[in-house]
mmCIF file of C-alpha atoms in Angstrom:
data_model
loop_
_atom_site.group_PDB
_atom_site.id
_atom_site.type_symbol
_atom_site.label_atom_id
_atom_site.label_comp_id
_atom_site.label_asym_id
_atom_site.label_seq_id
_atom_site.Cartn_x
_atom_site.Cartn_y
_atom_site.Cartn_z
ATOM 1 C CA MET V 1 0.158 0.044 -0.258
ATOM 2 C CA ILE V 2 2.905 2.531 0.822
ATOM 3 C CA ASP V 3 3.963 2.439 -2.798
ATOM 4 C CA LYS V 4 0.542 3.305 -3.922
ATOM 5 C CA ILE V 5 0.802 6.422 -1.792
ATOM 6 C CA ILE V 6 4.278 7.277 -2.720
ATOM 7 C CA ASN V 7 2.900 7.050 -6.355
ATOM 8 C CA LEU V 8 0.457 9.436 -5.575
ATOM 9 C CA VAL V 9 2.870 11.846 -4.519
ATOM 10 C CA ARG V 10 5.022 11.551 -7.429
ATOM 11 C CA ALA V 11 1.990 12.158 -9.530
ATOM 12 C CA GLY V 12 1.484 15.375 -7.788
ATOM 13 C CA PHE V 13 4.917 16.519 -8.357
ATOM 14 C CA LYS V 14 4.326 16.156 -12.222
ATOM 15 C CA THR V 15 1.627 18.923 -11.944
ATOM 16 C CA VAL V 16 3.874 21.619 -10.019
ATOM 17 C CA THR V 17 4.885 24.426 -12.108
ATOM 18 C CA ASP V 18 8.394 24.817 -13.102
ATOM 19 C CA PRO V 19 9.096 28.540 -12.889
ATOM 20 C CA ARG V 20 12.918 28.480 -13.386
ATOM 21 C CA ARG V 21 14.580 30.418 -16.454
ATOM 22 C CA ASP V 22 17.702 28.601 -16.507
ATOM 23 C CA ASN V 23 19.432 25.648 -15.283
ATOM 24 C CA LEU V 24 16.620 23.367 -16.887
ATOM 25 C CA SER V 25 18.953 20.166 -17.681
ATOM 26 C CA TYR V 26 17.186 18.577 -14.282
ATOM 27 C CA PRO V 27 13.251 18.106 -14.773
ATOM 28 C CA MET V 28 11.592 19.557 -11.539
ATOM 29 C CA ALA V 29 9.595 16.403 -11.221
ATOM 30 C CA ASN V 30 12.777 14.536 -10.592
ATOM 31 C CA LEU V 31 14.098 17.073 -8.158
ATOM 32 C CA LEU V 32 11.034 17.092 -6.195
ATOM 33 C CA ASN V 33 11.085 13.415 -6.319
ATOM 34 C CA LEU V 34 14.754 13.205 -4.970
ATOM 35 C CA SER V 35 13.791 15.578 -2.146
ATOM 36 C CA PHE V 36 10.910 13.781 -1.258
ATOM 37 C CA ALA V 37 13.171 10.785 -1.153
ATOM 38 C CA MET V 38 15.557 12.261 1.224
ATOM 39 C CA PHE V 39 12.922 12.863 3.808
ATOM 40 C CA SER V 40 10.995 9.610 3.127
ATOM 41 C CA LEU V 41 14.184 7.892 3.916
ATOM 42 C CA LYS V 42 14.978 10.190 6.892
ATOM 43 C CA ASP V 43 18.736 10.640 5.659
ATOM 44 C CA ALA V 44 20.369 13.008 8.432
ATOM 45 C CA SER V 45 21.423 15.573 5.604
ATOM 46 C CA LEU V 46 21.721 16.415 1.985
ATOM 47 C CA SER V 47 25.315 15.357 1.934
ATOM 48 C CA ALA V 48 24.425 12.061 3.706
ATOM 49 C CA PHE V 49 21.753 11.356 1.050
ATOM 50 C CA LYS V 50 24.296 12.310 -1.824
ATOM 51 C CA GLU V 51 27.172 10.234 -0.417
ATOM 52 C CA GLN V 52 24.851 6.922 -0.578
ATOM 53 C CA PHE V 53 23.220 7.845 -4.124
ATOM 54 C CA SER V 54 25.355 5.693 -5.945
ATOM 55 C CA VAL V 55 24.690 2.297 -4.424
ATOM 56 C CA ARG V 56 20.841 3.476 -3.753
ATOM 57 C CA ALA V 57 20.484 4.661 -7.321
ATOM 58 C CA GLU V 58 18.700 1.801 -8.759
ATOM 59 C CA ASN V 59 16.114 1.323 -5.645
ATOM 60 C CA LEU V 60 15.606 5.366 -5.866
ATOM 61 C CA HIS V 61 14.866 4.968 -9.459
ATOM 62 C CA ARG V 62 12.367 2.206 -8.847
ATOM 63 C CA VAL V 63 10.710 3.361 -5.771
ATOM 64 C CA TYR V 64 10.779 6.957 -5.737
ATOM 65 C CA GLY V 65 11.359 7.788 -9.753
ATOM 66 C CA VAL V 66 14.668 9.508 -8.933
ATOM 67 C CA ASP V 67 16.803 9.376 -12.322
ATOM 68 C CA ILE V 68 19.764 11.482 -11.566
ATOM 69 C CA LEU V 69 21.645 13.277 -8.889
ATOM 70 C CA PRO V 70 22.214 16.904 -9.449
ATOM 71 C CA GLY V 71 24.592 19.354 -7.492
ATOM 72 C CA ASP V 72 23.855 20.869 -4.285
ATOM 73 C CA THR V 73 23.330 24.259 -6.054
ATOM 74 C CA ALA V 74 21.173 22.860 -8.840
ATOM 75 C CA LEU V 75 19.105 21.204 -6.649
ATOM 76 C CA ARG V 76 18.568 24.061 -4.052
ATOM 77 C CA GLU V 77 18.136 26.950 -6.384
ATOM 78 C CA SER V 78 15.472 24.810 -8.048
ATOM 79 C CA ILE V 79 13.494 24.007 -5.195
ATOM 80 C CA ASP V 80 13.940 27.549 -3.929
ATOM 81 C CA GLU V 81 11.976 28.873 -7.120
ATOM 82 C CA VAL V 82 8.998 26.520 -6.330
ATOM 83 C CA ASN V 83 5.704 28.181 -5.377
ATOM 84 C CA PRO V 84 4.872 26.578 -1.861
ATOM 85 C CA LYS V 85 1.332 26.810 -2.947
ATOM 86 C CA ASP V 86 1.897 24.100 -5.533
ATOM 87 C CA LEU V 87 3.293 21.607 -2.687
ATOM 88 C CA GLN V 88 0.297 22.844 -0.693
ATOM 89 C CA LYS V 89 -2.140 21.315 -3.173
ATOM 90 C CA LEU V 90 -0.625 17.553 -2.644
ATOM 91 C CA PHE V 91 -1.974 17.083 0.771
ATOM 92 C CA LYS V 92 -5.488 16.683 -1.311
ATOM 93 C CA PRO V 93 -4.843 13.507 -3.415
ATOM 94 C CA LEU V 94 -3.429 11.958 -0.156
ATOM 95 C CA LEU V 95 -6.834 12.853 1.613
ATOM 96 C CA GLY V 96 -9.036 11.604 -0.956
ATOM 97 C CA PHE V 97 -6.972 8.075 -0.575
ATOM 98 C CA LEU V 98 -7.762 8.118 2.880
ATOM 99 C CA ARG V 99 -11.293 9.182 2.009
ATOM 100 C CA ASP V 100 -11.791 6.074 -0.581
ATOM 101 C CA LYS V 101 -10.773 3.648 1.975
ATOM 102 C CA ASP V 102 -13.488 4.980 4.214
ATOM 103 C CA VAL V 103 -11.283 6.185 6.694
ATOM 104 C CA LEU V 104 -12.287 9.443 7.379
ATOM 105 C CA LYS V 105 -15.978 8.328 7.909
ATOM 106 C CA LYS V 106 -14.718 6.271 10.504
ATOM 107 C CA ARG V 107 -12.684 8.865 12.326
ATOM 108 C CA HIS V 108 -15.889 11.120 12.681
ATOM 109 C CA VAL V 109 -16.782 12.218 15.913
ATOM 110 C CA LEU V 110 -20.006 13.515 17.609
ATOM 111 C CA GLY V 111 -21.668 11.539 14.831
ATOM 112 C CA LYS V 112 -20.499 13.443 11.811
ATOM 113 C CA TYR V 113 -17.349 15.874 12.432
ATOM 114 C CA THR V 114 -13.657 15.387 11.486
ATOM 115 C CA VAL V 115 -11.722 17.070 13.935
ATOM 116 C CA VAL V 116 -8.561 19.211 12.635
ATOM 117 C CA SER V 117 -6.172 20.493 15.099
ATOM 118 C CA VAL V 118 -4.145 23.642 14.267
ATOM 119 C CA ASP V 119 -0.824 24.866 15.729
ATOM 120 C CA GLY V 120 2.670 26.695 14.708
ATOM 121 C CA THR V 121 5.819 25.391 15.292
ATOM 122 C CA GLY V 122 9.511 26.547 14.538
ATOM 123 C CA HIS V 123 11.524 24.688 11.620
ATOM 124 C CA TYR V 124 14.595 26.940 11.018
ATOM 125 C CA CYS V 125 16.772 29.342 13.216
ATOM 126 C CA SER V 126 20.309 30.399 12.528
ATOM 127 C CA GLY V 127 22.243 33.118 14.335
ATOM 128 C CA THR V 128 24.262 34.033 11.316
ATOM 129 C CA LYS V 129 22.211 33.385 8.070
ATOM 130 C CA GLY V 130 18.847 34.954 6.854
ATOM 131 C CA CYS V 131 16.952 35.284 3.959
ATOM 132 C CA PRO V 132 14.235 38.048 2.795
ATOM 133 C CA GLN V 133 11.376 35.861 4.267
ATOM 134 C CA CYS V 134 13.141 35.414 7.535
ATOM 135 C CA MET V 135 11.644 36.738 10.542
ATOM 136 C CA VAL V 136 14.295 38.286 12.927
ATOM 137 C CA LYS V 137 14.471 38.772 16.477
ATOM 138 C CA THR V 138 17.156 40.946 18.456
ATOM 139 C CA HIS V 139 18.069 39.627 21.804
ATOM 140 C CA ARG V 140 19.116 41.579 25.023
ATOM 141 C CA ASN V 141 22.489 40.494 24.339
ATOM 142 C CA GLY V 142 22.457 42.238 21.053
ATOM 143 C CA LYS V 143 22.578 39.266 18.873
ATOM 144 C CA THR V 144 20.005 38.527 16.351
ATOM 145 C CA SER V 145 18.216 35.113 15.258
ATOM 146 C CA TYR V 146 16.795 34.642 11.757
ATOM 147 C CA TYR V 147 13.737 32.113 12.130
ATOM 148 C CA HIS V 148 11.206 30.468 9.992
ATOM 149 C CA GLN V 149 8.018 29.231 11.461
ATOM 150 C CA LEU V 150 4.966 27.234 9.715
ATOM 151 C CA LEU V 151 1.452 26.483 10.770
ATOM 152 C CA ALA V 152 0.061 23.110 10.317
ATOM 153 C CA ALA V 153 -3.068 21.683 10.173
ATOM 154 C CA VAL V 154 -3.665 18.073 11.034
ATOM 155 C CA ALA V 155 -6.606 15.598 11.239
ATOM 156 C CA VAL V 156 -6.767 13.844 14.616
ATOM 157 C CA HIS V 157 -8.872 11.537 16.560
ATOM 158 C CA PRO V 158 -9.292 11.493 20.329
ATOM 159 C CA GLU V 159 -8.698 7.572 20.383
ATOM 160 C CA GLN V 160 -6.326 6.888 17.462
ATOM 161 C CA SER V 161 -2.681 7.711 17.493
ATOM 162 C CA THR V 162 -2.204 8.142 13.742
ATOM 163 C CA VAL V 163 -2.560 12.177 12.762
ATOM 164 C CA PHE V 164 -2.812 13.201 8.990
ATOM 165 C CA PRO V 165 -1.686 16.484 8.048
ATOM 166 C CA VAL V 166 -4.043 18.484 5.724
ATOM 167 C CA ALA V 167 -2.477 21.858 5.433
ATOM 168 C CA CYS V 168 0.827 23.619 5.971
ATOM 169 C CA GLU V 169 1.360 27.233 5.932
ATOM 170 C CA ALA V 170 4.580 29.402 6.299
ATOM 171 C CA ILE V 171 4.825 31.884 8.946
ATOM 172 C CA VAL V 172 7.685 34.145 7.227
ATOM 173 C CA LYS V 173 7.884 37.678 6.235
ATOM 174 C CA GLN V 174 5.280 38.332 3.335
ATOM 175 C CA ASP V 175 6.463 40.159 0.178
ATOM 176 C CA GLY V 176 7.147 43.689 0.539
ATOM 177 C CA SER V 177 6.661 43.683 4.450
ATOM 178 C CA THR V 178 8.996 44.803 6.928
ATOM 179 C CA LYS V 179 7.480 43.351 9.829
ATOM 180 C CA ASN V 180 7.335 39.791 11.208
ATOM 181 C CA ASP V 181 4.845 37.644 10.399
ATOM 182 C CA CYS V 182 2.840 35.905 12.951
ATOM 183 C CA GLU V 183 0.242 32.749 13.585
ATOM 184 C CA LEU V 184 -2.843 34.672 13.329
ATOM 185 C CA ASN V 185 -1.934 36.108 9.965
ATOM 186 C CA GLY V 186 -0.982 32.581 9.121
ATOM 187 C CA SER V 187 -4.176 31.419 10.032
ATOM 188 C CA LYS V 188 -6.176 33.539 7.838
ATOM 189 C CA ARG V 189 -3.964 31.935 4.940
ATOM 190 C CA ILE V 190 -4.258 28.200 6.322
ATOM 191 C CA ILE V 191 -8.299 28.331 7.105
ATOM 192 C CA PRO V 192 -9.158 28.343 3.017
ATOM 193 C CA GLN V 193 -6.535 25.494 2.613
ATOM 194 C CA ILE V 194 -8.338 23.558 5.383
ATOM 195 C CA ARG V 195 -11.635 23.964 3.433
ATOM 196 C CA ALA V 196 -10.355 23.140 0.003
ATOM 197 C CA VAL V 197 -8.503 20.106 0.927
ATOM 198 C CA PHE V 198 -11.709 18.681 2.402
ATOM 199 C CA GLY V 199 -14.356 20.073 -0.059
ATOM 200 C CA ASP V 200 -17.345 21.836 0.738
ATOM 201 C CA ALA V 201 -19.391 18.477 1.895
ATOM 202 C CA GLU V 202 -17.092 17.714 5.102
ATOM 203 C CA GLN V 203 -18.175 18.698 8.457
ATOM 204 C CA ILE V 204 -15.195 19.970 10.444
ATOM 205 C CA ILE V 205 -14.518 20.738 13.906
ATOM 206 C CA THR V 206 -11.230 23.133 13.931
ATOM 207 C CA VAL V 207 -9.503 23.091 17.485
ATOM 208 C CA PHE V 208 -7.089 25.958 18.667
ATOM 209 C CA ASP V 209 -5.602 27.254 21.607
ATOM 210 C CA ALA V 210 -6.251 30.527 23.585
ATOM 211 C CA LEU V 211 -4.218 32.502 20.872
ATOM 212 C CA TYR V 212 -6.863 32.307 18.593
ATOM 213 C CA ILE V 213 -9.905 33.736 20.686
ATOM 214 C CA ASN V 214 -10.591 37.140 18.619
ATOM 215 C CA GLY V 215 -13.147 38.331 16.305
ATOM 216 C CA PRO V 216 -11.555 38.323 13.059
ATOM 217 C CA HIS V 217 -10.446 34.576 13.432
ATOM 218 C CA ILE V 218 -13.903 33.276 14.346
ATOM 219 C CA ILE V 219 -15.368 35.346 11.346
ATOM 220 C CA ALA V 220 -12.870 33.811 9.081
ATOM 221 C CA LEU V 221 -13.654 30.184 10.357
ATOM 222 C CA GLY V 222 -17.499 31.015 9.919
ATOM 223 C CA ALA V 223 -16.879 32.192 6.216
ATOM 224 C CA GLU V 224 -15.262 28.812 5.561
ATOM 225 C CA ASN V 225 -18.212 27.025 7.579
ATOM 226 C CA LEU V 226 -15.634 25.607 10.067
ATOM 227 C CA ARG V 227 -16.726 24.767 13.252
ATOM 228 C CA TYR V 228 -14.296 25.456 16.342
ATOM 229 C CA ILE V 229 -13.201 24.754 19.821
ATOM 230 C CA ILE V 230 -10.745 27.337 21.464
ATOM 231 C CA GLY V 231 -9.502 26.400 24.771
ATOM 232 C CA THR V 232 -8.178 28.719 27.436
ATOM 233 C CA LYS V 233 -7.372 28.235 31.240
ATOM 234 C CA GLY V 234 -10.576 27.602 32.893
ATOM 235 C CA GLN V 235 -12.773 28.409 29.692
ATOM 236 C CA THR V 236 -13.414 26.646 26.489
ATOM 237 C CA TYR V 237 -15.507 28.271 23.525
ATOM 238 C CA VAL V 238 -17.266 26.155 21.280
ATOM 239 C CA ASP V 239 -19.062 26.514 18.075
ATOM 240 C CA VAL V 240 -20.347 23.119 17.592
ATOM 241 C CA GLN V 241 -23.910 22.149 17.001
ATOM 242 C CA VAL V 242 -24.360 21.186 20.413
ATOM 243 C CA GLU V 243 -28.377 21.947 20.629
ATOM 244 C CA GLN V 244 -29.061 18.123 20.359
ATOM 245 C CA LEU V 245 -26.804 17.497 23.191
ATOM 246 C CA ARG V 246 -28.802 19.762 25.336
ATOM 247 C CA LYS V 247 -32.109 18.288 24.133
ATOM 248 C CA ASN V 248 -31.134 14.922 24.699
ATOM 249 C CA ASN V 249 -29.156 15.370 27.836
ATOM 250 C CA ASP V 250 -26.702 12.657 26.448
ATOM 251 C CA LEU V 251 -23.762 12.732 28.716
ATOM 252 C CA GLN V 252 -21.780 10.556 26.301
ATOM 253 C CA ASN V 253 -21.687 13.099 23.731
ATOM 254 C CA VAL V 254 -20.565 15.715 26.203
ATOM 255 C CA ARG V 255 -17.728 13.207 27.119
ATOM 256 C CA GLU V 256 -16.961 12.744 23.419
ATOM 257 C CA LEU V 257 -17.119 16.695 22.992
ATOM 258 C CA VAL V 258 -14.393 17.176 26.013
ATOM 259 C CA ALA V 259 -12.253 14.428 24.393
ATOM 260 C CA VAL V 260 -12.319 16.284 20.949
ATOM 261 C CA ALA V 261 -11.229 19.566 22.998
ATOM 262 C CA ARG V 262 -8.147 17.304 24.636
ATOM 263 C CA ALA V 263 -7.281 16.147 21.189
ATOM 264 C CA ARG V 264 -5.603 19.376 20.398
ATOM 265 C CA TRP V 265 -2.614 17.957 21.879
ATOM 266 C CA LYS V 266 -2.098 15.786 19.437
ATOM 267 C CA ILE V 267 -0.588 18.130 17.039
ATOM 268 C CA GLU V 268 2.158 18.665 19.574
ATOM 269 C CA ASN V 269 2.985 14.842 20.750
ATOM 270 C CA GLU V 270 1.835 12.978 17.823
ATOM 271 C CA THR V 271 3.035 15.626 15.040
ATOM 272 C CA PHE V 272 5.555 18.129 15.928
ATOM 273 C CA ASN V 273 7.359 15.925 18.575
ATOM 274 C CA THR V 274 7.687 13.029 16.112
ATOM 275 C CA LEU V 275 8.906 15.422 13.257
ATOM 276 C CA LYS V 276 11.549 16.775 15.472
ATOM 277 C CA ASN V 277 12.834 13.675 17.427
ATOM 278 C CA GLN V 278 11.877 10.577 15.895
ATOM 279 C CA GLY V 279 13.787 10.739 12.705
ATOM 280 C CA TYR V 280 12.376 13.324 10.360
ATOM 281 C CA GLN V 281 14.524 16.163 11.554
ATOM 282 C CA LEU V 282 12.146 19.052 10.988
ATOM 283 C CA GLU V 283 14.509 21.415 12.809
ATOM 284 C CA HIS V 284 17.584 20.441 10.696
ATOM 285 C CA ASN V 285 19.051 22.968 8.254
ATOM 286 C CA TYR V 286 18.725 20.644 4.754
ATOM 287 C CA GLY V 287 18.998 24.121 2.992
ATOM 288 C CA HIS V 288 17.801 27.790 3.528
ATOM 289 C CA GLY V 289 17.695 29.219 0.146
ATOM 290 C CA LYS V 290 16.972 32.848 -0.905
ATOM 291 C CA LYS V 291 13.017 32.440 -1.567
ATOM 292 C CA ASN V 292 10.925 29.395 -0.741
ATOM 293 C CA LEU V 293 13.499 26.401 -0.014
ATOM 294 C CA ALA V 294 13.426 26.056 3.758
ATOM 295 C CA THR V 295 9.473 26.279 3.587
ATOM 296 C CA ASN V 296 9.236 23.666 0.527
ATOM 297 C CA PHE V 297 11.763 21.226 2.530
ATOM 298 C CA ALA V 298 9.188 21.667 5.466
ATOM 299 C CA ILE V 299 6.263 20.913 3.378
ATOM 300 C CA LEU V 300 8.028 17.822 1.856
ATOM 301 C CA THR V 301 9.165 16.656 5.531
ATOM 302 C CA PHE V 302 5.246 16.876 6.254
ATOM 303 C CA LEU V 303 4.126 15.050 2.899
ATOM 304 C CA ALA V 304 6.650 12.239 4.004
ATOM 305 C CA PHE V 305 5.213 11.966 7.273
ATOM 306 C CA PHE V 306 1.550 11.635 5.749
ATOM 307 C CA THR V 307 2.518 8.974 3.724
ATOM 308 C CA ASP V 308 4.011 7.019 6.768
ATOM 309 C CA GLN V 309 0.894 7.962 8.869
ATOM 310 C CA ILE V 310 -1.235 6.449 6.123
ATOM 311 C CA ALA V 311 0.908 3.528 6.151
ATOM 312 C CA GLN V 312 0.742 3.097 9.815
ATOM 313 C CA HIS V 313 -2.993 3.160 9.848
ATOM 314 C CA LEU V 314 -3.791 0.851 6.760
ATOM 315 C CA ASP V 315 -0.573 -1.253 5.871
ATOM 316 C CA LYS V 316 -0.311 -4.298 7.423
ATOM 317 C CA ASP V 317 3.360 -4.921 6.275
ATOM 318 C CA PHE V 318 4.256 -1.430 7.620
ATOM 319 C CA GLN V 319 2.637 -2.414 11.090
ATOM 320 C CA ALA V 320 3.878 -5.706 11.372
ATOM 321 C CA ALA V 321 7.704 -4.286 10.616
ATOM 322 C CA LYS V 322 7.279 -1.636 13.137
ATOM 323 C CA THR V 323 6.136 -4.476 15.801
ATOM 324 C CA VAL V 324 9.455 -6.216 15.058
ATOM 325 C CA CYS V 325 11.622 -3.189 15.089
ATOM 326 C CA LYS V 326 9.809 -1.897 18.270
ATOM 327 C CA THR V 327 10.349 1.814 17.688
ATOM 328 C CA PHE V 328 9.915 4.307 14.799
ATOM 329 C CA LYS V 329 13.861 5.058 14.851
ATOM 330 C CA ALA V 330 14.741 1.474 14.957
ATOM 331 C CA LEU V 331 12.588 0.806 11.648
ATOM 332 C CA TRP V 332 13.775 3.930 9.658
ATOM 333 C CA GLU V 333 17.245 2.782 10.257
ATOM 334 C CA ARG V 334 16.578 -0.748 9.505
ATOM 335 C CA ILE V 335 14.578 0.540 5.998
ATOM 336 C CA ARG V 336 17.818 2.660 5.293
ATOM 337 C CA SER V 337 20.123 -0.377 5.656
ATOM 338 C CA ILE V 338 18.063 -2.669 3.683
ATOM 339 C CA PHE V 339 17.702 0.197 0.940
ATOM 340 C CA TYR V 340 21.431 0.729 0.904
ATOM 341 C CA LEU V 341 22.247 -3.023 0.596
ATOM 342 C CA LEU V 342 19.689 -5.079 -1.363
ATOM 343 C CA PRO V 343 17.906 -4.295 -4.658
ATOM 344 C CA THR V 344 14.096 -3.698 -4.099
ATOM 345 C CA MET V 345 11.003 -3.025 -6.156
ATOM 346 C CA SER V 346 9.059 -1.456 -3.455
ATOM 347 C CA MET V 347 8.913 -0.393 0.040
ATOM 348 C CA ASN V 348 6.417 -3.095 1.062
ATOM 349 C CA ALA V 349 8.889 -5.581 -0.067
ATOM 350 C CA ILE V 350 11.472 -4.095 2.450
ATOM 351 C CA TYR V 351 8.790 -4.278 5.198
ATOM 352 C CA ARG V 352 8.310 -7.801 4.365
ATOM 353 C CA PHE V 353 11.818 -8.633 4.568
ATOM 354 C CA ILE V 354 11.844 -7.111 7.842
ATOM 355 C CA ILE V 355 9.126 -9.119 9.055
ATOM 356 C CA VAL V 356 10.413 -12.507 7.967
ATOM 357 C CA ARG V 357 13.992 -11.747 10.011
ATOM 358 C CA SER V 358 16.045 -13.971 7.781
ATOM 359 C CA GLN V 359 19.460 -13.087 6.332
ATOM 360 C CA VAL V 360 19.922 -12.849 2.547
ATOM 361 C CA ASN V 361 21.114 -16.184 1.198
ATOM 362 C CA MET V 362 24.680 -15.349 -0.496
ATOM 363 C CA PRO V 363 28.097 -16.236 0.016
ATOM 364 C CA ALA V 364 29.835 -14.905 3.268
ATOM 365 C CA LEU V 365 32.241 -12.097 2.860
ATOM 366 C CA GLU V 366 35.889 -12.856 3.234
#
């Protein structure tokens, strides 16, 4: 199943507009395939990925559609030019895959709603290097930090560990602005993305923290027909159709509503913590760029995470391989080792090899 999901992502890369005017010897789809493969395999850096390219070239071609390895400059300058909006659109076909498998319906709460938790996180920070989009902070000691953040929207469920990213919006200085961007401005941009990726028919409860208790934010949610739960210390603001709960005095539904509100933390624990501490290395500097490189690499990381979450939820081979390896870090390491050593036609073949726990039948090295 994982290979079908990877192919969906690869098909999406073919639709990305190529804005380059020069350095066109490398097709954009190949460059995106290569970048996605790096994050999917959880290589520690671009240099580590390049060092192992020659021995993994055939597997990279078969699994990820990577045809050629460009130089650092060609890769970074090309991905830097891509409009992040083109990559943001690629969450929709993955969500469509889940819908076709009836996953979204089975994750409904209160009878009809999909829960989407929204929050921000940092993913790039430097004390020496900035770009026109970097936000800037001057510290009391006189030193300056240049940083990027992003706002993520993730479909969650109170009783399930898997989470599905549905939108990712950069919090960076906007074109022509001299002021830092902020989460609230980012929310104005991500709210339409959430509605677009789900379509008009999906009933959605968005869950936010106290930062978002303000009139313009609530009006923006209403404009996209998004319900909300916004929690603060001691109070929770709810805009869900709860009149039936009052009418029926349904304690079970009230408990479920409370569980939905608490599910907001899944974007911190199951999403950001996983991306930063369990192999995805979201905060590692794979490249900063001058325009969109840091943002685009972050979106590609979220897409790689999304494919893994789908596999974790639906792919029995993935689930069994994870059981054998016990931890995700151990699983990613085992996958990289096999991908490095053995020819493979698919990622599922690697999962199955992990499951059987056998050595390759070949002469011993001397």
